[in-house]
mmCIF file of C-alpha atoms in Angstrom:
data_model
loop_
_atom_site.group_PDB
_atom_site.id
_atom_site.type_symbol
_atom_site.label_atom_id
_atom_site.label_comp_id
_atom_site.label_asym_id
_atom_site.label_seq_id
_atom_site.Cartn_x
_atom_site.Cartn_y
_atom_site.Cartn_z
ATOM 1 C CA MET X 1 0.206 0.030 -0.020
ATOM 2 C CA SER X 2 1.369 3.664 -1.024
ATOM 3 C CA GLU X 3 1.931 6.273 1.514
ATOM 4 C CA THR X 4 -1.353 7.736 -0.052
ATOM 5 C CA SER X 5 -2.938 5.016 -0.159
ATOM 6 C CA PRO X 6 -6.581 4.816 2.637
ATOM 7 C CA PRO X 7 -6.383 2.576 5.210
ATOM 8 C CA ALA X 8 -7.892 -1.007 5.026
ATOM 9 C CA PRO X 9 -11.768 -0.953 5.930
ATOM 10 C CA GLY X 10 -11.789 -1.593 10.042
ATOM 11 C CA THR X 11 -8.678 -0.038 10.741
ATOM 12 C CA ARG X 12 -7.616 3.382 12.541
ATOM 13 C CA PRO X 13 -5.688 6.109 10.493
ATOM 14 C CA PRO X 14 -2.864 6.668 12.324
ATOM 15 C CA GLU X 15 -2.364 9.361 14.450
ATOM 16 C CA LYS X 16 -0.224 12.345 12.783
ATOM 17 C CA ARG X 17 2.384 13.306 15.182
ATOM 18 C CA LEU X 18 2.317 16.815 16.399
ATOM 19 C CA ARG X 19 5.976 19.181 15.770
ATOM 20 C CA LEU X 20 7.110 20.390 18.844
ATOM 21 C CA CYS X 21 9.078 22.819 20.037
ATOM 22 C CA LEU X 22 10.500 22.506 23.522
ATOM 23 C CA ALA X 23 11.802 26.125 24.280
ATOM 24 C CA ALA X 24 14.389 26.843 26.986
ATOM 25 C CA SER X 25 16.928 28.802 27.799
ATOM 26 C CA GLY X 26 19.876 27.002 29.793
ATOM 27 C CA GLY X 27 20.455 26.024 32.797
ATOM 28 C CA GLY X 28 17.550 24.615 34.924
ATOM 29 C CA HIS X 29 15.023 25.588 32.262
ATOM 30 C CA VAL X 30 15.927 23.533 29.633
ATOM 31 C CA ARG X 31 17.075 20.681 32.366
ATOM 32 C CA GLN X 32 13.054 20.378 33.185
ATOM 33 C CA LEU X 33 12.088 20.299 29.513
ATOM 34 C CA LEU X 34 14.900 17.038 29.481
ATOM 35 C CA ASP X 35 13.046 15.849 32.374
ATOM 36 C CA LEU X 36 10.173 15.625 30.253
ATOM 37 C CA GLU X 37 11.360 13.272 26.992
ATOM 38 C CA PRO X 38 8.689 11.002 27.445
ATOM 39 C CA VAL X 39 5.901 13.619 26.438
ATOM 40 C CA TRP X 40 7.645 14.757 23.296
ATOM 41 C CA ARG X 41 10.069 11.712 22.005
ATOM 42 C CA ASN X 42 7.666 10.102 20.094
ATOM 43 C CA HIS X 43 6.566 13.344 18.402
ATOM 44 C CA ASP X 44 8.172 15.257 16.274
ATOM 45 C CA TYR X 45 10.134 17.695 17.957
ATOM 46 C CA PHE X 46 12.780 20.489 17.967
ATOM 47 C CA PHE X 47 14.704 22.384 21.443
ATOM 48 C CA VAL X 48 15.427 25.853 20.946
ATOM 49 C CA THR X 49 17.892 27.465 23.449
ATOM 50 C CA GLU X 50 21.111 29.133 24.181
ATOM 51 C CA ASP X 51 24.121 28.034 22.669
ATOM 52 C CA THR X 52 25.980 27.414 26.135
ATOM 53 C CA ALA X 53 27.973 23.808 26.839
ATOM 54 C CA LEU X 54 24.878 22.121 28.264
ATOM 55 C CA GLY X 55 23.450 23.267 24.987
ATOM 56 C CA GLU X 56 25.904 22.027 22.634
ATOM 57 C CA SER X 57 25.987 18.869 24.377
ATOM 58 C CA LEU X 58 22.227 18.957 24.026
ATOM 59 C CA ALA X 59 22.240 19.546 20.571
ATOM 60 C CA ALA X 60 24.684 15.995 19.993
ATOM 61 C CA ARG X 61 21.774 14.233 20.560
ATOM 62 C CA HIS X 62 18.688 16.353 19.243
ATOM 63 C CA PRO X 63 17.711 18.874 16.938
ATOM 64 C CA VAL X 64 18.659 22.139 18.292
ATOM 65 C CA HIS X 65 18.809 25.490 17.380
ATOM 66 C CA PHE X 66 20.511 28.272 19.231
ATOM 67 C CA VAL X 67 18.629 31.579 19.826
ATOM 68 C CA ALA X 68 21.427 34.854 21.892
ATOM 69 C CA HIS X 69 20.841 35.376 25.411
ATOM 70 C CA PHE X 70 18.894 38.264 26.898
ATOM 71 C CA ALA X 71 16.929 38.994 29.833
ATOM 72 C CA LEU X 72 15.184 42.019 31.000
ATOM 73 C CA GLY X 73 16.856 41.799 34.104
ATOM 74 C CA GLN X 74 20.152 43.201 32.313
ATOM 75 C CA ALA X 75 18.323 46.735 32.349
ATOM 76 C CA ARG X 76 18.699 46.366 35.881
ATOM 77 C CA LEU X 77 22.288 45.866 36.040
ATOM 78 C CA GLY X 78 23.392 48.748 33.524
ATOM 79 C CA ARG X 79 23.801 46.663 30.485
ATOM 80 C CA THR X 80 20.559 48.124 28.528
ATOM 81 C CA PHE X 81 22.381 47.940 25.306
ATOM 82 C CA THR X 82 23.614 44.613 25.726
ATOM 83 C CA MET X 83 19.939 43.718 26.083
ATOM 84 C CA LEU X 84 18.543 44.852 23.671
ATOM 85 C CA ALA X 85 21.112 44.606 21.270
ATOM 86 C CA SER X 86 20.550 40.734 22.042
ATOM 87 C CA ALA X 87 17.390 40.997 22.492
ATOM 88 C CA ALA X 88 17.595 41.714 18.574
ATOM 89 C CA ARG X 89 19.720 38.812 17.189
ATOM 90 C CA ALA X 90 16.914 36.625 19.477
ATOM 91 C CA PHE X 91 14.179 38.149 17.549
ATOM 92 C CA PHE X 92 15.452 37.744 13.989
ATOM 93 C CA GLN X 93 16.775 33.746 14.855
ATOM 94 C CA SER X 94 13.514 33.149 16.140
ATOM 95 C CA LEU X 95 11.630 34.372 13.378
ATOM 96 C CA ARG X 96 13.811 32.377 10.821
ATOM 97 C CA ILE X 97 13.240 29.100 13.027
ATOM 98 C CA ILE X 98 9.793 28.907 13.263
ATOM 99 C CA ALA X 99 9.008 30.302 10.005
ATOM 100 C CA ALA X 100 10.905 27.191 8.918
ATOM 101 C CA GLN X 101 10.196 24.607 11.393
ATOM 102 C CA ARG X 102 6.578 25.463 11.991
ATOM 103 C CA PRO X 103 6.073 24.110 14.826
ATOM 104 C CA ASP X 104 2.194 22.802 16.559
ATOM 105 C CA VAL X 105 2.714 23.443 20.150
ATOM 106 C CA VAL X 106 5.211 25.434 22.338
ATOM 107 C CA ILE X 107 6.291 23.937 25.498
ATOM 108 C CA SER X 108 8.676 26.171 27.389
ATOM 109 C CA THR X 109 9.746 26.371 31.004
ATOM 110 C CA GLY X 110 11.273 30.715 30.575
ATOM 111 C CA ALA X 111 13.097 32.278 30.463
ATOM 112 C CA GLY X 112 13.711 35.216 28.257
ATOM 113 C CA ALA X 113 15.919 34.476 25.225
ATOM 114 C CA VAL X 114 12.799 32.119 24.438
ATOM 115 C CA PHE X 115 10.231 34.559 24.626
ATOM 116 C CA TRP X 116 9.984 35.879 20.547
ATOM 117 C CA ALA X 117 9.730 31.949 19.445
ATOM 118 C CA VAL X 118 7.248 31.774 21.322
ATOM 119 C CA LEU X 119 5.381 34.740 20.539
ATOM 120 C CA PHE X 120 6.185 33.961 16.772
ATOM 121 C CA ALA X 121 4.718 29.911 17.378
ATOM 122 C CA ARG X 122 1.658 31.738 18.117
ATOM 123 C CA ILE X 123 1.149 34.657 15.938
ATOM 124 C CA MET X 124 1.590 31.401 14.037
ATOM 125 C CA GLY X 125 -1.136 29.433 14.948
ATOM 126 C CA ALA X 126 0.806 26.864 17.173
ATOM 127 C CA ARG X 127 -0.726 25.880 20.996
ATOM 128 C CA PHE X 128 1.491 26.985 23.837
ATOM 129 C CA ILE X 129 2.002 25.453 27.082
ATOM 130 C CA LEU X 130 3.806 27.062 29.948
ATOM 131 C CA ILE X 131 5.373 25.261 32.847
ATOM 132 C CA ASP X 132 6.985 28.138 35.191
ATOM 133 C CA SER X 133 9.815 27.148 36.900
ATOM 134 C CA PHE X 134 9.832 25.224 39.967
ATOM 135 C CA ALA X 135 12.022 27.729 41.025
ATOM 136 C CA ARG X 136 9.313 29.778 41.922
ATOM 137 C CA PHE X 137 7.671 29.195 45.244
ATOM 138 C CA ASP X 138 6.240 32.479 46.241
ATOM 139 C CA LYS X 139 5.523 34.016 42.774
ATOM 140 C CA PRO X 140 5.321 34.014 39.404
ATOM 141 C CA SER X 141 8.844 34.362 37.128
ATOM 142 C CA LYS X 142 8.722 37.829 35.324
ATOM 143 C CA PHE X 143 8.680 35.374 32.432
ATOM 144 C CA ALA X 144 5.292 33.489 33.215
ATOM 145 C CA ARG X 145 3.957 37.238 33.915
ATOM 146 C CA ILE X 146 4.994 38.605 30.703
ATOM 147 C CA ALA X 147 3.999 34.615 28.424
ATOM 148 C CA ARG X 148 1.213 33.596 30.327
ATOM 149 C CA PRO X 149 -1.444 35.801 27.909
ATOM 150 C CA LEU X 150 0.198 33.752 25.301
ATOM 151 C CA ALA X 151 -0.997 30.502 27.039
ATOM 152 C CA SER X 152 -3.228 27.847 26.042
ATOM 153 C CA LEU X 153 -2.376 26.234 29.297
ATOM 154 C CA THR X 154 -0.496 26.984 32.272
ATOM 155 C CA VAL X 155 1.098 24.643 34.444
ATOM 156 C CA VAL X 156 2.912 25.861 37.951
ATOM 157 C CA GLN X 157 4.810 24.019 39.923
ATOM 158 C CA SER X 158 3.600 25.461 43.895
ATOM 159 C CA ALA X 159 0.777 25.964 46.182
ATOM 160 C CA PRO X 160 1.767 29.664 46.500
ATOM 161 C CA LEU X 161 1.756 30.268 42.864
ATOM 162 C CA LYS X 162 -1.678 27.688 42.145
ATOM 163 C CA ALA X 163 -2.950 30.254 44.671
ATOM 164 C CA ILE X 164 -2.280 33.328 42.249
ATOM 165 C CA TRP X 165 -3.744 31.762 39.338
ATOM 166 C CA PRO X 166 -6.549 29.526 39.863
ATOM 167 C CA ASP X 167 -6.858 28.552 36.356
ATOM 168 C CA ALA X 168 -3.288 27.178 36.799
ATOM 169 C CA ALA X 169 -2.751 23.376 36.957
ATOM 170 C CA LEU X 170 -0.540 22.335 40.065
ATOM 171 C CA PHE X 171 2.343 19.771 39.701
ATOM 172 C CA ASP X 172 4.799 19.910 42.546
ATOM 173 C CA PRO X 173 7.382 17.528 41.584
ATOM 174 C CA LEU X 174 10.073 17.528 44.382
ATOM 175 C CA LYS X 175 10.862 14.809 45.824
ATOM 176 C CA VAL X 176 13.397 13.348 48.609
ATOM 177 C CA LEU X 177 14.511 9.511 47.841
ATOM 178 C CA ASP X 178 14.746 6.641 50.333
ATOM 179 C CA GLY X 179 18.097 5.049 50.126
ATOM 180 C CA THR X 180 22.139 4.530 50.527
ATOM 181 C CA PRO X 181 23.915 7.084 49.925
ATOM 182 C CA PRO X 182 26.370 6.559 46.776
ATOM 183 C CA PRO X 183 29.595 6.152 47.800
ATOM 184 C CA LYS X 184 31.596 8.990 46.838
ATOM 185 C CA GLN X 185 35.861 10.229 46.073
ATOM 186 C CA PRO X 186 37.184 13.513 48.472
ATOM 187 C CA LEU X 187 36.777 15.662 45.553
ATOM 188 C CA LEU X 188 34.591 19.253 45.963
ATOM 189 C CA PHE X 189 33.078 20.510 42.837
ATOM 190 C CA ALA X 190 32.203 24.151 42.761
ATOM 191 C CA THR X 191 30.272 25.389 39.836
ATOM 192 C CA VAL X 192 29.441 28.746 38.162
ATOM 193 C CA GLY X 193 27.140 27.149 35.958
ATOM 194 C CA ALA X 194 26.277 27.442 32.332
ATOM 195 C CA THR X 195 25.273 31.209 31.886
ATOM 196 C CA LEU X 196 27.016 33.652 34.036
ATOM 197 C CA GLY X 197 30.268 33.712 35.947
ATOM 198 C CA PHE X 198 30.124 34.095 39.678
ATOM 199 C CA PRO X 199 33.851 35.077 40.933
ATOM 200 C CA ARG X 200 32.439 35.991 44.408
ATOM 201 C CA MET X 201 31.719 32.041 44.678
ATOM 202 C CA ILE X 202 34.605 30.601 43.319
ATOM 203 C CA GLU X 203 37.455 33.100 45.052
ATOM 204 C CA ALA X 204 35.759 31.754 48.794
ATOM 205 C CA VAL X 205 35.923 28.324 47.626
ATOM 206 C CA LEU X 206 39.896 28.906 46.694
ATOM 207 C CA ALA X 207 40.374 30.959 50.165
ATOM 208 C CA LEU X 208 38.868 28.093 51.965
ATOM 209 C CA LYS X 209 41.268 26.056 50.199
ATOM 210 C CA ALA X 210 44.528 27.830 50.314
ATOM 211 C CA SER X 211 43.727 28.665 54.439
ATOM 212 C CA GLY X 212 43.531 24.199 54.811
ATOM 213 C CA GLY X 213 39.831 24.268 55.313
ATOM 214 C CA LEU X 214 38.991 22.051 53.065
ATOM 215 C CA PRO X 215 40.863 18.618 53.055
ATOM 216 C CA GLU X 216 39.141 17.368 49.897
ATOM 217 C CA ARG X 217 40.561 17.735 45.695
ATOM 218 C CA VAL X 218 39.088 21.167 44.579
ATOM 219 C CA ILE X 219 37.742 20.716 40.735
ATOM 220 C CA ALA X 220 36.393 24.732 40.080
ATOM 221 C CA GLN X 221 34.534 25.795 36.668
ATOM 222 C CA VAL X 222 34.784 28.960 36.747
ATOM 223 C CA GLY X 223 32.724 30.245 33.756
ATOM 224 C CA THR X 224 34.163 32.007 30.514
ATOM 225 C CA ASP X 225 33.399 35.502 31.655
ATOM 226 C CA GLY X 226 35.585 37.083 34.127
ATOM 227 C CA PRO X 227 39.357 37.218 34.718
ATOM 228 C CA ARG X 228 40.930 33.525 35.391
ATOM 229 C CA PRO X 229 41.145 32.833 39.065
ATOM 230 C CA ALA X 230 45.086 32.583 40.020
ATOM 231 C CA PRO X 231 45.977 28.976 40.937
ATOM 232 C CA VAL X 232 45.828 27.586 44.282
ATOM 233 C CA ASP X 233 47.812 24.433 44.939
ATOM 234 C CA GLY X 234 45.033 21.403 45.311
ATOM 235 C CA VAL X 235 42.985 22.922 43.073
ATOM 236 C CA GLU X 236 41.959 22.134 39.418
ATOM 237 C CA ILE X 237 40.386 24.922 37.667
ATOM 238 C CA VAL X 238 38.029 25.031 34.385
ATOM 239 C CA GLU X 239 36.390 27.631 32.219
ATOM 240 C CA THR X 240 33.624 24.922 30.787
ATOM 241 C CA LEU X 241 33.367 21.355 30.987
ATOM 242 C CA ASP X 242 30.682 19.367 28.748
ATOM 243 C CA PHE X 243 27.247 18.445 30.246
ATOM 244 C CA ASP X 244 28.373 14.978 30.367
ATOM 245 C CA VAL X 245 31.134 15.454 32.326
ATOM 246 C CA VAL X 246 29.954 17.651 35.362
ATOM 247 C CA GLN X 247 27.218 14.648 35.502
ATOM 248 C CA SER X 248 30.241 12.072 35.793
ATOM 249 C CA LEU X 249 32.035 14.451 38.653
ATOM 250 C CA LEU X 250 29.021 14.862 40.418
ATOM 251 C CA ASN X 251 29.064 11.305 41.192
ATOM 252 C CA ASP X 252 32.283 11.667 42.346
ATOM 253 C CA ALA X 253 32.125 14.618 44.609
ATOM 254 C CA ALA X 254 31.305 13.903 48.448
ATOM 255 C CA ILE X 255 30.574 18.409 48.200
ATOM 256 C CA VAL X 256 29.380 20.897 45.838
ATOM 257 C CA VAL X 257 28.924 23.990 45.779
ATOM 258 C CA CYS X 258 27.300 25.954 43.717
ATOM 259 C CA HIS X 259 24.879 28.554 42.512
ATOM 260 C CA GLY X 260 21.091 29.089 43.465
ATOM 261 C CA GLY X 261 19.881 27.719 39.928
ATOM 262 C CA THR X 262 17.743 24.593 39.771
ATOM 263 C CA GLY X 263 19.466 23.125 37.393
ATOM 264 C CA SER X 264 22.883 22.404 39.904
ATOM 265 C CA LEU X 265 20.874 22.474 42.383
ATOM 266 C CA ILE X 266 18.542 19.320 41.448
ATOM 267 C CA THR X 267 21.480 17.968 39.262
ATOM 268 C CA ALA X 268 23.913 17.639 42.856
ATOM 269 C CA LEU X 269 20.976 16.226 45.300
ATOM 270 C CA ARG X 270 20.560 13.462 43.020
ATOM 271 C CA ALA X 271 23.803 12.188 42.434
ATOM 272 C CA GLY X 272 23.738 12.138 46.439
ATOM 273 C CA CYS X 273 26.593 14.860 47.120
ATOM 274 C CA ARG X 274 26.117 17.503 50.186
ATOM 275 C CA VAL X 275 24.987 20.453 48.298
ATOM 276 C CA ILE X 276 26.217 23.840 49.409
ATOM 277 C CA SER X 277 24.437 27.002 47.677
ATOM 278 C CA MET X 278 26.234 30.274 47.441
ATOM 279 C CA PRO X 279 22.554 32.573 45.974
ATOM 280 C CA ARG X 280 23.819 35.585 43.626
ATOM 281 C CA ARG X 281 22.439 39.221 44.853
ATOM 282 C CA PHE X 282 20.575 41.497 43.054
ATOM 283 C CA ASP X 283 22.495 44.106 45.166
ATOM 284 C CA LEU X 284 26.455 42.831 44.566
ATOM 285 C CA GLY X 285 25.332 43.047 40.320
ATOM 286 C CA GLU X 286 25.562 39.386 40.310
ATOM 287 C CA HIS X 287 22.086 38.750 38.743
ATOM 288 C CA TYR X 288 19.291 40.533 37.358
ATOM 289 C CA ASP X 289 16.850 39.838 40.360
ATOM 290 C CA ASP X 290 17.089 37.894 43.659
ATOM 291 C CA HIS X 291 15.005 34.793 42.821
ATOM 292 C CA GLN X 292 18.523 32.886 43.452
ATOM 293 C CA GLU X 293 17.978 33.612 47.015
ATOM 294 C CA GLU X 294 14.351 32.848 47.645
ATOM 295 C CA ILE X 295 15.309 29.736 45.841
ATOM 296 C CA THR X 296 18.157 28.843 48.007
ATOM 297 C CA ALA X 297 16.046 29.865 50.826
ATOM 298 C CA ALA X 298 13.335 27.661 49.976
ATOM 299 C CA PHE X 299 15.811 23.946 49.851
ATOM 300 C CA ALA X 300 17.674 24.875 52.778
ATOM 301 C CA ALA X 301 14.697 25.545 54.616
ATOM 302 C CA ARG X 302 13.453 21.554 53.378
ATOM 303 C CA GLY X 303 16.531 20.509 55.348
ATOM 304 C CA TYR X 304 17.624 19.269 51.208
ATOM 305 C CA ILE X 305 21.147 22.010 51.130
ATOM 306 C CA GLU X 306 22.942 24.195 53.445
ATOM 307 C CA MET X 307 23.392 27.940 52.165
ATOM 308 C CA ALA X 308 26.069 30.385 52.837
ATOM 309 C CA ARG X 309 24.935 33.509 51.863
ATOM 310 C CA ASP X 310 28.541 35.526 52.111
ATOM 311 C CA ALA X 311 32.386 33.868 52.334
ATOM 312 C CA ALA X 312 32.390 34.177 56.119
ATOM 313 C CA ASP X 313 29.711 31.652 55.897
ATOM 314 C CA LEU X 314 30.788 29.013 53.689
ATOM 315 C CA GLY X 315 33.292 27.017 55.811
ATOM 316 C CA PRO X 316 30.564 26.918 58.572
ATOM 317 C CA ALA X 317 28.030 25.480 56.162
ATOM 318 C CA ILE X 318 30.573 22.956 55.060
ATOM 319 C CA ALA X 319 31.300 22.361 58.009
ATOM 320 C CA ARG X 320 27.377 21.730 58.637
ATOM 321 C CA ALA X 321 27.006 19.857 55.709
ATOM 322 C CA ARG X 322 29.654 17.181 56.777
ATOM 323 C CA ALA X 323 28.153 16.776 60.021
ATOM 324 C CA LYS X 324 24.812 15.428 58.548
ATOM 325 C CA PRO X 325 23.894 12.682 55.553
ATOM 326 C CA PRO X 326 23.547 13.940 52.299
ATOM 327 C CA VAL X 327 19.914 14.484 51.139
ATOM 328 C CA ILE X 328 18.652 12.292 47.552
ATOM 329 C CA ALA X 329 16.690 14.646 46.521
ATOM 330 C CA THR X 330 14.993 15.329 42.834
ATOM 331 C CA THR X 331 12.448 16.108 40.961
ATOM 332 C CA ASP X 332 9.340 13.794 40.237
ATOM 333 C CA PRO X 333 7.946 14.742 36.766
ATOM 334 C CA VAL X 334 5.594 11.551 36.270
ATOM 335 C CA ALA X 335 2.594 12.933 36.990
ATOM 336 C CA LEU X 336 2.666 16.116 34.776
ATOM 337 C CA ILE X 337 4.002 13.971 32.177
ATOM 338 C CA ALA X 338 0.905 11.688 32.266
ATOM 339 C CA TYR X 339 -1.073 15.131 31.923
ATOM 340 C CA LEU X 340 0.662 16.879 29.623
ATOM 341 C CA ASN X 341 0.554 13.496 27.377
ATOM 342 C CA ALA X 342 -3.216 13.178 27.811
ATOM 343 C CA VAL X 343 -3.333 17.027 27.003
ATOM 344 C CA LEU X 344 -1.597 16.313 23.816
ATOM 345 C CA GLY X 345 -3.311 13.611 23.006
ATOM 346 C CA LYS X 346 -6.772 15.422 23.476
ATOM 347 C CA TRP X 347 -5.151 17.559 20.827
ATOM 348 C CA GLN X 348 -4.394 16.146 17.963
ATOM 349 C CA ALA X 349 -8.275 14.538 18.803
ATOM 350 C CA GLY X 350 -9.172 17.794 17.883
ATOM 351 C CA GLU X 351 -10.529 17.824 22.037
ATOM 352 C CA SER X 352 -10.755 20.097 24.126
ATOM 353 C CA THR X 353 -7.847 20.899 27.095
ATOM 354 C CA PRO X 354 -9.296 18.212 30.133
ATOM 355 C CA LYS X 355 -8.378 19.045 33.507
ATOM 356 C CA PRO X 356 -5.871 17.710 36.036
#
């Protein structure tokens, strides 16, 4: 039977696979989309993300299109012209991508860099599933507030956000796992994440090592923007690492010191590391707002991690982490995956969105 022949009598025509655009900026945003693989793997899909080490690793396995990084918070840090130039680049990049790919549905966890892709896809008739980051415990992200009027479906991941947007679907993914922590090496891994440098955190780690406060071997991933720190005995300094290498280091590291991004926190907790987070601060010009402090405080309040707001806090935070068993935690997206699969199935069949 040729591809254009009608189905045999009594058989059901095969369902048309949806064309999915998976849009997310670097770090934890795109990692959550990876956790949702059972939703998108059986459809035609492509990613829109930033050109980071994680993005490059993703492109080795999946169809990926890159857009320039920009965020409204750059203007708050005095980088207005940088923001506008990058936003213009992302505008035209996104227009070319969406015009060529023509998705049926966009699924996005934010943030700013992929807004144009979401907007153009909606203009061209695609549905839009907005999943606000589980990094947002108390109030919606700026991306979600701006993009929500475009959304066909909104998903939030904390009860306070459900109270703000009662019509949104609620799925809290955070889950502590039982079991024995995996064996670890005497290794401390310090990582600044995929997008921004973080000299204050790296300098605090190096100073603690130089003073004899860290008996462990130290590997410090320091990023590419900013001066390279001076060498310290017992410390290996690298700028960027492939995501698979990062995962291997997390499997070995007894202690992880990281910024307050959800991607770094969750991947370290999932690997059974003792985690100390030093959040980037807006008042020091390290980030576009204080959402990392909000994330870190919430994780610390649940007992998942230790928090070091300043360099003076780092040694005591590491001591507290050493004194107790590590928490093994992850995001469990099973319920959200089932719901999204039901939604896409209904949309394929021309039906309305099911309730969660």
